Each structure stands twice: as C-alpha cells, then as structure tokens.
mmCIF file of C-alpha atoms and ligand atoms in Angstrom:
data_model
loop_
_atom_site.group_PDB
_atom_site.id
_atom_site.type_symbol
_atom_site.label_atom_id
_atom_site.label_comp_id
_atom_site.label_asym_id
_atom_site.label_seq_id
_atom_site.Cartn_x
_atom_site.Cartn_y
_atom_site.Cartn_z
ATOM 1 C CA MET A 3 0.000 0.000 0.000
ATOM 2 C CA SER A 4 1.427 3.349 -0.903
ATOM 3 C CA ASP A 5 1.441 6.316 1.426
ATOM 4 C CA THR A 6 -1.618 8.441 0.788
ATOM 5 C CA GLY A 7 -0.928 11.072 3.405
ATOM 6 C CA HIS A 8 -3.724 12.227 5.662
ATOM 7 C CA LEU A 9 -6.341 11.850 2.932
ATOM 8 C CA GLY A 10 -6.705 8.217 3.856
ATOM 9 C CA VAL A 11 -7.995 7.163 0.428
ATOM 10 C CA GLU A 12 -6.214 5.955 -2.649
ATOM 11 C CA HIS A 13 -6.316 8.480 -5.436
ATOM 12 C CA SER A 14 -4.604 7.741 -8.704
ATOM 13 C CA GLY A 15 -4.408 11.373 -9.789
ATOM 14 C CA VAL A 16 -2.643 14.350 -8.271
ATOM 15 C CA VAL A 17 -3.991 15.602 -4.950
ATOM 16 C CA LEU A 18 -3.028 18.825 -3.195
ATOM 17 C CA SER A 19 -4.205 19.357 0.366
ATOM 18 C CA GLY A 20 -3.908 22.678 2.163
ATOM 19 C CA VAL A 21 -0.933 23.719 0.061
ATOM 20 C CA THR A 22 0.493 27.147 0.907
ATOM 21 C CA LYS A 23 3.596 28.871 -0.460
ATOM 22 C CA ARG A 24 4.956 32.204 0.708
ATOM 23 C CA TYR A 25 7.760 34.376 -0.637
ATOM 24 C CA GLY A 26 8.486 36.857 2.140
ATOM 25 C CA GLN A 27 5.357 38.977 2.508
ATOM 26 C CA VAL A 28 3.723 37.526 -0.620
ATOM 27 C CA THR A 29 1.477 34.491 -0.262
ATOM 28 C CA ALA A 30 1.839 33.071 -3.775
ATOM 29 C CA VAL A 31 -0.484 30.113 -3.096
ATOM 30 C CA SER A 32 -2.930 30.057 -0.220
ATOM 31 C CA ASP A 33 -4.399 26.895 1.351
ATOM 32 C CA LEU A 34 -5.004 25.177 -1.984
ATOM 33 C CA THR A 35 -6.901 21.884 -1.890
ATOM 34 C CA LEU A 36 -7.462 20.192 -5.201
ATOM 35 C CA SER A 37 -7.944 16.759 -6.683
ATOM 36 C CA ILE A 38 -6.957 16.118 -10.301
ATOM 37 C CA GLY A 39 -8.108 12.823 -11.807
ATOM 38 C CA ALA A 40 -5.815 10.351 -13.556
ATOM 39 C CA GLY A 41 -5.995 10.963 -17.294
ATOM 40 C CA GLU A 42 -7.685 14.313 -16.830
ATOM 41 C CA CYS A 43 -6.688 17.467 -18.687
ATOM 42 C CA PHE A 44 -6.777 20.086 -15.950
ATOM 43 C CA SER A 45 -5.897 23.774 -16.412
ATOM 44 C CA PHE A 46 -4.787 26.456 -13.993
ATOM 45 C CA LEU A 47 -6.207 29.685 -15.391
ATOM 46 C CA GLY A 48 -5.795 33.187 -14.051
ATOM 47 C CA PRO A 49 -4.081 36.538 -14.500
ATOM 48 C CA SER A 50 -0.330 36.954 -14.301
ATOM 49 C CA GLY A 51 0.948 36.592 -10.742
ATOM 50 C CA CYS A 52 -2.024 34.592 -9.412
ATOM 51 C CA GLY A 53 0.150 31.609 -8.452
ATOM 52 C CA LYS A 54 -0.181 29.194 -11.392
ATOM 53 C CA THR A 55 3.530 28.603 -11.979
ATOM 54 C CA THR A 56 4.280 28.356 -8.267
ATOM 55 C CA THR A 57 1.611 25.643 -7.914
ATOM 56 C CA LEU A 58 2.982 23.742 -10.908
ATOM 57 C CA ARG A 59 6.555 24.004 -9.623
ATOM 58 C CA MET A 60 5.459 22.583 -6.257
ATOM 59 C CA ILE A 61 3.851 19.650 -8.082
ATOM 60 C CA ALA A 62 7.016 19.195 -10.150
ATOM 61 C CA GLY A 63 9.150 19.210 -7.006
ATOM 62 C CA PHE A 64 11.131 22.394 -7.726
ATOM 63 C CA GLU A 65 9.653 24.239 -4.748
ATOM 64 C CA ASP A 66 9.039 23.118 -1.191
ATOM 65 C CA LEU A 67 5.766 23.835 0.623
ATOM 66 C CA ASP A 68 5.162 26.111 3.595
ATOM 67 C CA GLU A 69 2.054 24.117 4.468
ATOM 68 C CA GLY A 70 0.224 21.096 3.150
ATOM 69 C CA GLU A 71 1.106 18.058 1.081
ATOM 70 C CA ILE A 72 0.873 16.620 -2.397
ATOM 71 C CA THR A 73 0.296 13.039 -3.522
ATOM 72 C CA ALA A 74 0.493 11.574 -7.016
ATOM 73 C CA GLY A 75 -0.788 8.142 -7.967
ATOM 74 C CA GLY A 76 -1.574 7.561 -4.300
ATOM 75 C CA ARG A 77 2.060 8.200 -3.316
ATOM 76 C CA LEU A 78 3.215 11.049 -1.093
ATOM 77 C CA ILE A 79 5.573 13.288 -3.089
ATOM 78 C CA SER A 80 5.693 16.487 -0.985
ATOM 79 C CA SER A 81 4.899 17.148 2.651
ATOM 80 C CA SER A 82 5.794 20.226 4.625
ATOM 81 C CA ALA A 83 4.965 18.549 7.968
ATOM 82 C CA LYS A 84 7.179 15.529 7.233
ATOM 83 C CA LYS A 85 9.798 17.655 5.437
ATOM 84 C CA PHE A 86 9.594 15.061 2.698
ATOM 85 C CA TYR A 87 10.239 15.950 -0.930
ATOM 86 C CA LEU A 88 10.657 13.380 -3.633
ATOM 87 C CA PRO A 89 13.226 14.882 -6.042
ATOM 88 C CA PRO A 90 11.819 16.005 -9.424
ATOM 89 C CA GLU A 91 13.651 13.308 -11.413
ATOM 90 C CA LYS A 92 12.046 10.611 -9.245
ATOM 91 C CA ARG A 93 8.530 11.937 -9.843
ATOM 92 C CA ASP A 94 8.642 10.856 -13.492
ATOM 93 C CA PHE A 95 6.609 13.808 -14.675
ATOM 94 C CA GLY A 96 7.068 15.306 -18.112
ATOM 95 C CA MET A 97 7.560 19.045 -18.146
ATOM 96 C CA VAL A 98 7.309 21.731 -20.826
ATOM 97 C CA PHE A 99 7.788 25.420 -20.114
ATOM 98 C CA GLN A 100 7.040 28.651 -21.922
ATOM 99 C CA ALA A 101 10.642 29.440 -22.789
ATOM 100 C CA PHE A 102 11.961 26.968 -25.348
ATOM 101 C CA ALA A 103 14.085 25.064 -22.877
ATOM 102 C CA VAL A 104 16.220 23.189 -25.365
ATOM 103 C CA TRP A 105 19.984 22.841 -25.295
ATOM 104 C CA PRO A 106 21.424 24.678 -28.304
ATOM 105 C CA HIS A 107 24.630 22.633 -28.408
ATOM 106 C CA LEU A 108 22.784 19.296 -28.567
ATOM 107 C CA SER A 109 21.125 17.828 -31.649
ATOM 108 C CA VAL A 110 17.375 17.248 -31.681
ATOM 109 C CA PHE A 111 18.018 13.574 -30.964
ATOM 110 C CA GLU A 112 20.307 14.301 -28.007
ATOM 111 C CA ASN A 113 17.908 16.886 -26.579
ATOM 112 C CA VAL A 114 15.159 14.286 -26.468
ATOM 113 C CA ALA A 115 17.439 11.448 -25.327
ATOM 114 C CA PHE A 116 18.851 13.521 -22.449
ATOM 115 C CA PRO A 117 16.428 12.500 -19.662
ATOM 116 C CA LEU A 118 16.783 8.854 -20.715
ATOM 117 C CA ARG A 119 20.582 9.064 -20.491
ATOM 118 C CA LEU A 120 20.160 10.620 -17.023
ATOM 119 C CA ARG A 121 18.115 7.591 -16.068
ATOM 120 C CA LYS A 122 20.908 5.342 -17.374
ATOM 121 C CA LEU A 123 18.714 3.339 -19.723
ATOM 122 C CA SER A 124 20.329 0.894 -22.130
ATOM 123 C CA ARG A 125 21.562 2.229 -25.450
ATOM 124 C CA SER A 126 18.902 0.371 -27.435
ATOM 125 C CA ASP A 127 16.158 1.531 -25.075
ATOM 126 C CA ILE A 128 17.289 5.132 -25.434
ATOM 127 C CA GLU A 129 17.340 4.800 -29.219
ATOM 128 C CA ALA A 130 13.845 3.252 -29.358
ATOM 129 C CA LYS A 131 12.162 5.619 -26.897
ATOM 130 C CA THR A 132 13.759 8.705 -28.442
ATOM 131 C CA ARG A 133 12.696 7.717 -31.965
ATOM 132 C CA GLU A 134 9.160 7.019 -30.795
ATOM 133 C CA ALA A 135 8.886 10.401 -29.078
ATOM 134 C CA LEU A 136 10.259 12.136 -32.181
ATOM 135 C CA THR A 137 7.779 10.333 -34.414
ATOM 136 C CA HIS A 138 4.817 11.238 -32.232
ATOM 137 C CA THR A 139 5.779 14.915 -32.242
ATOM 138 C CA GLY A 140 6.370 15.140 -35.990
ATOM 139 C CA LEU A 141 10.154 15.483 -35.666
ATOM 140 C CA ALA A 142 11.193 12.227 -37.369
ATOM 141 C CA GLY A 143 13.876 13.063 -39.934
ATOM 142 C CA GLN A 144 15.160 16.051 -37.922
ATOM 143 C CA GLU A 145 17.259 13.991 -35.496
ATOM 144 C CA ARG A 146 20.544 15.535 -36.566
ATOM 145 C CA ALA A 147 19.366 19.155 -36.755
ATOM 146 C CA PHE A 148 20.312 21.655 -34.064
ATOM 147 C CA PRO A 149 17.665 23.755 -32.303
ATOM 148 C CA ASN A 150 18.782 27.063 -33.853
ATOM 149 C CA GLU A 151 18.039 25.625 -37.313
ATOM 150 C CA LEU A 152 14.405 25.074 -36.311
ATOM 151 C CA SER A 153 11.337 27.271 -35.911
ATOM 152 C CA GLY A 154 9.782 28.177 -32.546
ATOM 153 C CA GLY A 155 7.067 25.580 -33.071
ATOM 154 C CA GLU A 156 9.632 22.881 -33.767
ATOM 155 C CA LYS A 157 11.697 23.883 -30.731
ATOM 156 C CA GLN A 158 8.609 23.483 -28.588
ATOM 157 C CA ARG A 159 8.048 20.082 -30.195
ATOM 158 C CA ILE A 160 11.537 19.078 -29.038
ATOM 159 C CA ALA A 161 10.577 20.040 -25.498
ATOM 160 C CA LEU A 162 7.346 18.067 -25.868
ATOM 161 C CA ALA A 163 9.186 15.035 -27.257
ATOM 162 C CA ARG A 164 11.685 15.177 -24.403
ATOM 163 C CA ALA A 165 8.831 15.241 -21.879
ATOM 164 C CA LEU A 166 7.139 12.371 -23.694
ATOM 165 C CA ALA A 167 10.263 10.195 -23.898
ATOM 166 C CA VAL A 168 10.146 9.264 -20.210
ATOM 167 C CA ASN A 169 6.587 7.931 -20.661
ATOM 168 C CA PRO A 170 5.229 10.173 -17.915
ATOM 169 C CA GLN A 171 2.074 9.564 -15.904
ATOM 170 C CA VAL A 172 1.656 13.299 -15.568
ATOM 171 C CA MET A 173 2.549 16.028 -18.040
ATOM 172 C CA LEU A 174 3.122 19.494 -16.589
ATOM 173 C CA LEU A 175 2.825 22.275 -19.146
ATOM 174 C CA ASP A 176 3.474 25.919 -18.225
ATOM 175 C CA GLU A 177 2.201 28.265 -20.953
ATOM 176 C CA PRO A 178 3.891 26.032 -23.536
ATOM 177 C CA LEU A 179 2.296 27.730 -26.523
ATOM 178 C CA SER A 180 2.418 31.401 -25.609
ATOM 179 C CA ASN A 181 5.564 32.083 -27.661
ATOM 180 C CA LEU A 182 4.010 30.655 -30.821
ATOM 181 C CA ASP A 183 1.934 32.493 -33.394
ATOM 182 C CA PRO A 184 -1.862 32.092 -33.059
ATOM 183 C CA LYS A 185 -2.348 29.603 -35.884
ATOM 184 C CA LEU A 186 0.402 27.290 -34.714
ATOM 185 C CA ARG A 187 -0.895 27.638 -31.157
ATOM 186 C CA GLU A 188 -4.290 26.242 -32.168
ATOM 187 C CA GLU A 189 -2.688 23.417 -34.119
ATOM 188 C CA MET A 190 -0.442 22.434 -31.203
ATOM 189 C CA ARG A 191 -3.457 22.343 -28.853
ATOM 190 C CA PHE A 192 -4.883 19.536 -30.944
ATOM 191 C CA GLU A 193 -1.545 17.752 -31.070
ATOM 192 C CA ILE A 194 -1.221 17.835 -27.293
ATOM 193 C CA LYS A 195 -4.755 16.421 -26.941
ATOM 194 C CA ASP A 196 -3.953 13.695 -29.503
ATOM 195 C CA LEU A 197 -0.828 12.710 -27.581
ATOM 196 C CA GLN A 198 -2.877 12.533 -24.413
ATOM 197 C CA ARG A 199 -5.461 10.283 -26.068
ATOM 198 C CA ARG A 200 -2.693 8.006 -27.306
ATOM 199 C CA PHE A 201 -0.661 7.811 -24.096
ATOM 200 C CA GLY A 202 -3.302 8.454 -21.446
ATOM 201 C CA PHE A 203 -1.209 10.729 -19.244
ATOM 202 C CA THR A 204 -2.695 13.354 -16.956
ATOM 203 C CA ILE A 205 -2.190 16.933 -18.136
ATOM 204 C CA ILE A 206 -1.792 19.868 -15.791
ATOM 205 C CA TYR A 207 -1.782 22.920 -17.991
ATOM 206 C CA VAL A 208 -0.976 26.468 -16.932
ATOM 207 C CA THR A 209 -2.299 29.341 -19.009
ATOM 208 C CA HIS A 210 -3.563 32.908 -18.714
ATOM 209 C CA ASP A 211 -5.447 32.435 -21.999
ATOM 210 C CA GLN A 212 -9.061 31.532 -21.327
ATOM 211 C CA ALA A 213 -9.719 30.356 -24.880
ATOM 212 C CA GLU A 214 -6.820 27.923 -24.633
ATOM 213 C CA ALA A 215 -8.028 26.632 -21.273
ATOM 214 C CA MET A 216 -11.583 26.217 -22.598
ATOM 215 C CA ALA A 217 -10.441 24.385 -25.728
ATOM 216 C CA LEU A 218 -8.134 21.926 -23.974
ATOM 217 C CA SER A 219 -9.475 21.166 -20.566
ATOM 218 C CA ASP A 220 -11.777 18.673 -18.939
ATOM 219 C CA ARG A 221 -11.792 20.996 -15.951
ATOM 220 C CA ILE A 222 -10.414 24.428 -15.204
ATOM 221 C CA MET A 223 -9.348 25.989 -11.929
ATOM 222 C CA VAL A 224 -9.737 29.768 -12.058
ATOM 223 C CA MET A 225 -7.260 31.376 -9.654
ATOM 224 C CA ASP A 226 -6.809 34.877 -8.332
ATOM 225 C CA GLN A 227 -4.148 36.052 -5.885
ATOM 226 C CA GLY A 228 -3.133 32.574 -4.819
ATOM 227 C CA ARG A 229 -6.697 31.434 -4.185
ATOM 228 C CA VAL A 230 -9.221 29.279 -6.019
ATOM 229 C CA ARG A 231 -12.220 31.158 -7.385
ATOM 230 C CA GLN A 232 -13.863 28.227 -9.142
ATOM 231 C CA VAL A 233 -13.178 24.698 -10.325
ATOM 232 C CA GLY A 234 -15.401 23.333 -13.066
ATOM 233 C CA THR A 235 -15.808 22.195 -16.640
ATOM 234 C CA PRO A 236 -15.335 24.850 -19.345
ATOM 235 C CA LEU A 237 -19.125 25.013 -19.655
ATOM 236 C CA ASP A 238 -19.548 25.429 -15.873
ATOM 237 C CA VAL A 239 -17.173 28.338 -15.609
ATOM 238 C CA TYR A 240 -18.574 29.973 -18.742
ATOM 239 C CA ASN A 241 -22.270 29.539 -17.990
ATOM 240 C CA SER A 242 -22.282 29.618 -14.210
ATOM 241 C CA PRO A 243 -19.357 31.739 -13.079
ATOM 242 C CA ALA A 244 -18.993 31.592 -9.311
ATOM 243 C CA ASP A 245 -18.441 35.329 -9.031
ATOM 244 C CA ALA A 246 -17.928 38.524 -11.001
ATOM 245 C CA PHE A 247 -14.166 37.909 -11.205
ATOM 246 C CA VAL A 248 -14.678 34.571 -12.986
ATOM 247 C CA PHE A 249 -17.341 36.079 -15.241
ATOM 248 C CA GLY A 250 -14.960 38.863 -16.223
ATOM 249 C CA PHE A 251 -12.036 36.541 -16.812
ATOM 250 C CA ILE A 252 -13.824 33.974 -18.975
ATOM 251 C CA GLY A 253 -15.025 35.217 -22.325
ATOM 252 C CA LEU A 254 -16.105 38.751 -23.217
ATOM 253 C CA SER A 255 -18.139 40.469 -20.565
ATOM 254 C CA ASN A 256 -20.248 43.509 -19.773
ATOM 255 C CA PHE A 257 -20.749 44.788 -16.269
ATOM 256 C CA ILE A 258 -23.651 47.192 -15.933
ATOM 257 C CA PRO A 259 -24.128 49.134 -12.709
ATOM 258 C CA ALA A 260 -27.821 49.047 -11.897
ATOM 259 C CA ARG A 261 -30.274 49.392 -9.091
ATOM 260 C CA ILE A 262 -33.137 47.198 -7.964
ATOM 261 C CA GLU A 263 -36.242 49.191 -7.147
ATOM 262 C CA ASN A 264 -39.880 48.066 -6.922
ATOM 263 C CA GLY A 265 -38.963 44.630 -8.200
ATOM 264 C CA ALA A 266 -37.159 45.836 -11.333
ATOM 265 C CA ALA A 267 -33.549 46.604 -12.199
ATOM 266 C CA HIS A 268 -32.717 50.003 -13.695
ATOM 267 C CA ALA A 269 -29.461 50.980 -15.345
ATOM 268 C CA ALA A 270 -27.601 54.025 -14.124
ATOM 269 C CA LEU A 271 -28.500 57.112 -16.132
ATOM 270 C CA PRO A 272 -26.434 60.275 -16.235
ATOM 271 C CA PRO A 273 -25.987 62.297 -14.155
ATOM 272 C CA GLY A 274 -26.274 59.466 -11.660
ATOM 273 C CA GLY A 275 -30.053 59.006 -11.745
ATOM 274 C CA TRP A 276 -31.718 55.624 -11.784
ATOM 275 C CA ASP A 277 -35.038 56.422 -13.457
ATOM 276 C CA GLY A 278 -34.493 54.727 -16.804
ATOM 277 C CA PRO A 279 -36.809 51.972 -18.000
ATOM 278 C CA ALA A 280 -36.359 48.581 -16.408
ATOM 279 C CA ILE A 281 -33.704 46.342 -17.918
ATOM 280 C CA GLY A 282 -36.387 43.895 -18.852
ATOM 281 C CA PRO A 283 -37.942 41.592 -19.551
ATOM 282 C CA LEU A 284 -35.731 39.748 -17.125
ATOM 283 C CA THR A 285 -36.784 41.484 -13.945
ATOM 284 C CA ARG A 286 -38.590 38.290 -12.977
ATOM 285 C CA ASP A 287 -35.127 36.723 -12.767
ATOM 286 C CA ILE A 288 -33.922 38.943 -9.944
ATOM 287 C CA PRO A 289 -32.430 36.452 -7.498
ATOM 288 C CA ALA A 290 -34.458 36.150 -4.315
ATOM 289 C CA GLY A 291 -31.426 36.939 -2.138
ATOM 290 C CA LEU A 292 -30.712 40.337 -3.716
ATOM 291 C CA ALA A 293 -32.089 43.251 -1.696
ATOM 292 C CA PRO A 294 -33.308 46.489 -3.309
ATOM 293 C CA GLY A 295 -30.401 48.825 -3.983
ATOM 294 C CA PRO A 296 -27.303 48.785 -6.175
ATOM 295 C CA VAL A 297 -26.359 45.615 -8.082
ATOM 296 C CA THR A 298 -23.999 44.725 -10.904
ATOM 297 C CA LEU A 299 -25.553 43.070 -13.924
ATOM 298 C CA ALA A 300 -23.246 40.891 -16.018
ATOM 299 C CA CYS A 301 -23.942 39.916 -19.592
ATOM 300 C CA ARG A 302 -22.057 38.467 -22.570
ATOM 301 C CA PRO A 303 -21.942 40.654 -25.712
ATOM 302 C CA THR A 304 -23.623 37.875 -27.711
ATOM 303 C CA GLU A 305 -26.567 37.665 -25.316
ATOM 304 C CA ILE A 306 -28.005 41.088 -26.081
ATOM 305 C CA ASP A 307 -30.222 41.868 -29.078
ATOM 306 C CA LEU A 308 -30.312 45.249 -30.747
ATOM 307 C CA LEU A 309 -33.770 46.514 -31.771
ATOM 308 C CA PRO A 310 -34.845 49.650 -33.620
ATOM 309 C CA ALA A 311 -35.903 52.444 -31.248
ATOM 310 C CA ASP A 312 -39.537 52.152 -32.390
ATOM 311 C CA ASP A 313 -39.776 48.464 -31.514
ATOM 312 C CA PRO A 314 -42.910 48.045 -29.338
ATOM 313 C CA ARG A 315 -41.207 45.805 -26.805
ATOM 314 C CA GLU A 316 -40.413 47.221 -23.383
ATOM 315 C CA ALA A 317 -36.623 47.516 -23.261
ATOM 316 C CA PRO A 318 -34.087 50.120 -22.198
ATOM 317 C CA ARG A 319 -32.934 52.610 -24.808
ATOM 318 C CA GLY A 320 -29.390 53.266 -25.899
ATOM 319 C CA VAL A 321 -27.365 54.958 -28.612
ATOM 320 C CA VAL A 322 -24.806 53.253 -30.860
ATOM 321 C CA ARG A 323 -21.458 54.912 -30.178
ATOM 322 C CA ARG A 324 -19.096 52.731 -32.217
ATOM 323 C CA LYS A 325 -19.355 49.907 -34.677
ATOM 324 C CA ALA A 326 -16.622 47.592 -35.972
ATOM 325 C CA PHE A 327 -16.653 44.685 -38.416
ATOM 326 C CA LEU A 328 -14.847 41.629 -37.112
ATOM 327 C CA GLY A 329 -15.490 39.405 -40.111
ATOM 328 C CA GLU A 330 -18.718 37.505 -39.474
ATOM 329 C CA ILE A 331 -19.298 39.437 -36.255
ATOM 330 C CA VAL A 332 -20.277 43.074 -35.912
ATOM 331 C CA ASP A 333 -19.065 44.585 -32.669
ATOM 332 C CA TYR A 334 -21.140 47.492 -31.292
ATOM 333 C CA ARG A 335 -20.508 49.790 -28.341
ATOM 334 C CA VAL A 336 -23.834 51.126 -27.181
ATOM 335 C CA ALA A 337 -24.336 53.811 -24.553
ATOM 336 C CA LEU A 338 -26.890 52.626 -22.002
ATOM 337 C CA GLY A 339 -27.204 55.467 -19.530
ATOM 338 C CA SER A 340 -23.719 56.089 -18.224
ATOM 339 C CA THR A 341 -22.430 52.620 -19.213
ATOM 340 C CA GLU A 342 -20.989 51.548 -22.534
ATOM 341 C CA VAL A 343 -22.287 48.076 -23.394
ATOM 342 C CA ARG A 344 -20.511 45.803 -25.858
ATOM 343 C CA ILE A 345 -22.849 43.906 -28.150
ATOM 344 C CA GLN A 346 -21.897 41.373 -30.811
ATOM 345 C CA ARG A 347 -24.293 40.433 -33.605
ATOM 346 C CA PHE A 348 -23.838 38.422 -36.753
ATOM 347 C CA ARG A 349 -23.306 40.310 -40.004
ATOM 348 C CA ARG A 350 -26.563 38.893 -41.342
ATOM 349 C CA ASP A 351 -28.542 40.360 -38.399
ATOM 350 C CA PRO A 352 -30.221 43.769 -38.848
ATOM 351 C CA SER A 353 -27.541 46.449 -38.952
ATOM 352 C CA PHE A 354 -27.380 49.680 -36.934
ATOM 353 C CA GLU A 355 -25.325 52.789 -37.516
ATOM 354 C CA THR A 356 -23.199 54.965 -35.280
ATOM 355 C CA GLY A 357 -25.409 57.608 -33.642
ATOM 356 C CA GLN A 358 -28.591 55.560 -34.086
ATOM 357 C CA ALA A 359 -31.052 55.219 -31.198
ATOM 358 C CA VAL A 360 -31.752 51.578 -30.334
ATOM 359 C CA LYS A 361 -33.299 49.336 -27.725
ATOM 360 C CA LEU A 362 -31.340 46.642 -25.914
ATOM 361 C CA LEU A 363 -32.971 43.291 -25.318
ATOM 362 C CA PHE A 364 -31.113 41.270 -22.677
ATOM 363 C CA HIS A 365 -31.481 37.530 -23.089
ATOM 364 C CA ARG A 366 -29.474 36.432 -20.099
ATOM 365 C CA LEU A 367 -28.269 38.395 -17.123
ATOM 366 C CA LEU A 368 -26.235 37.384 -14.127
ATOM 367 C CA TRP A 369 -26.656 39.374 -10.956
ATOM 368 C CA TYR A 370 -23.834 40.156 -8.584
ATOM 369 C CA PRO A 371 -23.816 42.310 -5.462
ATOM 370 C CA ALA A 372 -22.468 45.764 -6.359
HETATM 371 N N1 ADP B 401 10.980 32.973 -6.607
HETATM 372 C C1 ADP B 401 10.131 33.932 -6.199
HETATM 373 N N2 ADP B 401 10.489 34.850 -5.286
HETATM 374 C C2 ADP B 401 9.639 35.798 -4.862
HETATM 375 N N3 ADP B 401 8.357 35.906 -5.280
HETATM 376 C C3 ADP B 401 7.928 35.025 -6.194
HETATM 377 C C4 ADP B 401 8.781 33.995 -6.704
HETATM 378 N N4 ADP B 401 8.059 33.258 -7.596
HETATM 379 C C5 ADP B 401 6.842 33.813 -7.628
HETATM 380 N N5 ADP B 401 6.744 34.858 -6.802
HETATM 381 C C6 ADP B 401 5.551 35.677 -6.559
HETATM 382 O O1 ADP B 401 4.466 34.797 -6.313
HETATM 383 C C7 ADP B 401 3.281 35.235 -6.952
HETATM 384 C C8 ADP B 401 2.784 34.160 -7.899
HETATM 385 O O2 ADP B 401 3.697 34.031 -8.977
HETATM 386 P P1 ADP B 401 3.519 32.945 -10.126
HETATM 387 O O3 ADP B 401 3.227 31.633 -9.510
HETATM 388 O O4 ADP B 401 4.710 33.030 -10.993
HETATM 389 O O5 ADP B 401 2.240 33.487 -10.893
HETATM 390 P P2 ADP B 401 1.667 33.114 -12.351
HETATM 391 O O6 ADP B 401 2.393 31.918 -12.859
HETATM 392 O O7 ADP B 401 0.212 32.880 -12.121
HETATM 393 O O8 ADP B 401 1.893 34.325 -13.191
HETATM 394 C C9 ADP B 401 3.645 36.542 -7.627
HETATM 395 O O9 ADP B 401 3.288 37.585 -6.772
HETATM 396 C C10 ADP B 401 5.127 36.454 -7.801
HETATM 397 O O10 ADP B 401 5.708 37.723 -7.829
HETATM 398 MG MG1 MG B 402 3.513 31.738 -14.659
#
C-alpha cells in the first residue's frame, strides 16, 4: 500500500491538500486543496501573478511547501509537515515550459534522449524511446538538426518530445504555446490532446489564456491572488461563473451598474439618476437573495439583441457609439445610460449605424452584489 498522506484514500491522480507557499510577505499560493483525476486534462487559469507557476513548480518538485502536502498516484511526493520531498527526477513527470528550454549545443536527438541518459537506460532503449517520441511529435527526420536551425514551433516540439520520452504519468505544461503564433498555437493544442489520447497521461496545464483553457481542458481551476475562485468544466465556468471575477475573466463580458427598485432593475442614467426603463424583460429573474439597492448586472456581448428604437417591446434605450466589423461578427458599443455596453451580432442580423437610437434586449443576465 502506498502512502496516501492524511487523505486516507487511494487516489490515482494528483492531490493537493492545504498547500500554501509564501515568498516573504507575498502568499503566492494560499491553502489550496485540489484533486486532479488520472488521465484528466486540468488547467490552472488566471491573471499573471495569481500563483499558477508556483503551484505547478510545487507539483514538479522544484519548490518546497510552507504548508500542506501533495500526492500523485496515491504516493506522497511532498509534505511540509514531514519535510519530505521526492526529487523532481524521481517523480517521473514530463515538463514543458514557456521558454523553449532546449539545449542549443545538442542535436534534436540528443535533446530528447537527455532524460533517458540521465536515467541510465540501455543504449537500445534510449534509441527506441527517443525515436518514438520524435515520431509522435512530428520530428522524425530532424534527429541531426540543431535547435537554432528550427522554428519556434519545432523547438517546442523538441521540449514536448523530451517530456514524452520518459513515458510520464503526468505532463506538466506551463504556458507552452504562448511564444508561438496564433495559428500554430491552435494546431499544437490539438496535437497535445492527440498525444494525451494516445498515451493516457494526466495533463496539468498552466495558461492565462481563457480560450486555450476552454479548448483543452476537462476541468479548469480559475485562480486569483493565490486562491481558487472556481473549479469546473469549461461550460460550468462559462455559464455559471462563481463570481464577477470569474465572469470577467472567462469570455467577453459587460458589467452594468444598476439598481433594484420596486422589483425591477434600472441601469444608471447620467448624471447618476436611476429612473431609466427597467432592464427587462428579465426582472422576474432577480435572485431572491438580492435586496433592493445597487447591483452589478453581467452579460455576454452575444446575449443582447439590438432593436430599432420604435420596436414596441419594453426595453431600455441606448445609442450606438461605435461599430466595428470583425469578419462575421459586428461589434457594437452602445451607450446605455452612463455605461458603454458591448454587443456582438452576426453580419446577417439587422444592422445599426453609429449615432442611431436603439433598444437593448437582454437575453441572459447574471446578478452580482455591487
Ligand atoms: N521565486 C520567487 N520569489 C519571490 N516571489 C515570487 C517567486 N516566484 C513567484 N513569486 C511571486 O508569487 C506570486 C505568484 O507568482 P507565479 O506563480 O509566478 O504566478 P503566475 O504563474 O500565475 O503568473 C507573484 O506575486 C510572484 O511575484
Ligand atoms: Mg507563470
């Protein structure tokens, strides 16, 4: 039976319990408890400085813990209480970082073979495993090239192949695609997912790019200032954000200051009045817990319809301030009282011009305390 720490149950994935990491006055990661399933693709998502890399480095074994412990595959790998830290090379995790961490003086083959040589595998084993990793990352035929002869995408493939060569149970990826151009980035996402399907490893993926996290992940942890804001599937965090921070971080968002009065929500009107028409017809959706007074309404730009000003439906009025074509999407900025609301419609929808008076029909609103 392997050591499972104080959790007391076997867990084949990666489990963090009460993990805290401080750098002087800064608490980089605060009391983080998290359970990542074996074979899962799990992302850490959040703004720069929120603690993603620190968490990943603790899992990798490059950082000790101020509090808490980490298990992987049911085995204790880090414990602050026991002062126990399995060294990184004994964790058998694959790792890929943002900077192309390849050795310029080694050939592609030797870059990938390096961790296998460290592990003192037989010559034929090294040859076979290296070739397999190169094949699976599209680098077959480039064995003898040197990194500076290759593109950024190919350099990152070397790093991926090197991580793959050790046949890891867990692959740790820290913003591995952020130095690549957007098209290549999307392509590599699919390649990483394909490799996972083929080899079945667990992925822990760090990114500040919500689209990347949504596209790749089974589940996402949204972090802010060393703390968890929400853990859920991409759909969960998109459709049911736990708070205004998560709403604002995932996808495009509008926040509209408003006020609940007589059972209806009214947008702020200049100069600070609240007597505009109700932001309906969704007033029936005012959550029971929200008291009359100021609230923040949150809405995606695609969940608002634009209507001509003479439309008979009861809806708040606005004025189109700016309009931009984004290919199939038309992006409007519409003044609603003192707030500018972003609205995205398809090009084939009715079109409105800058300066035109309109009505705004809200299809879905989320309500947060102001
Ligand atoms: N080696 C370090 N020494 C001091 N502070 C650090 C160190 N590494 C990270 N930090 C601080 O910890 C916080 C989290 O950093 P990091 O984990 O790198 O965030 P992220 O990867 O989400 O951008 C930041 O405030 C950062 O400045
Ligand atoms: Mg980072």
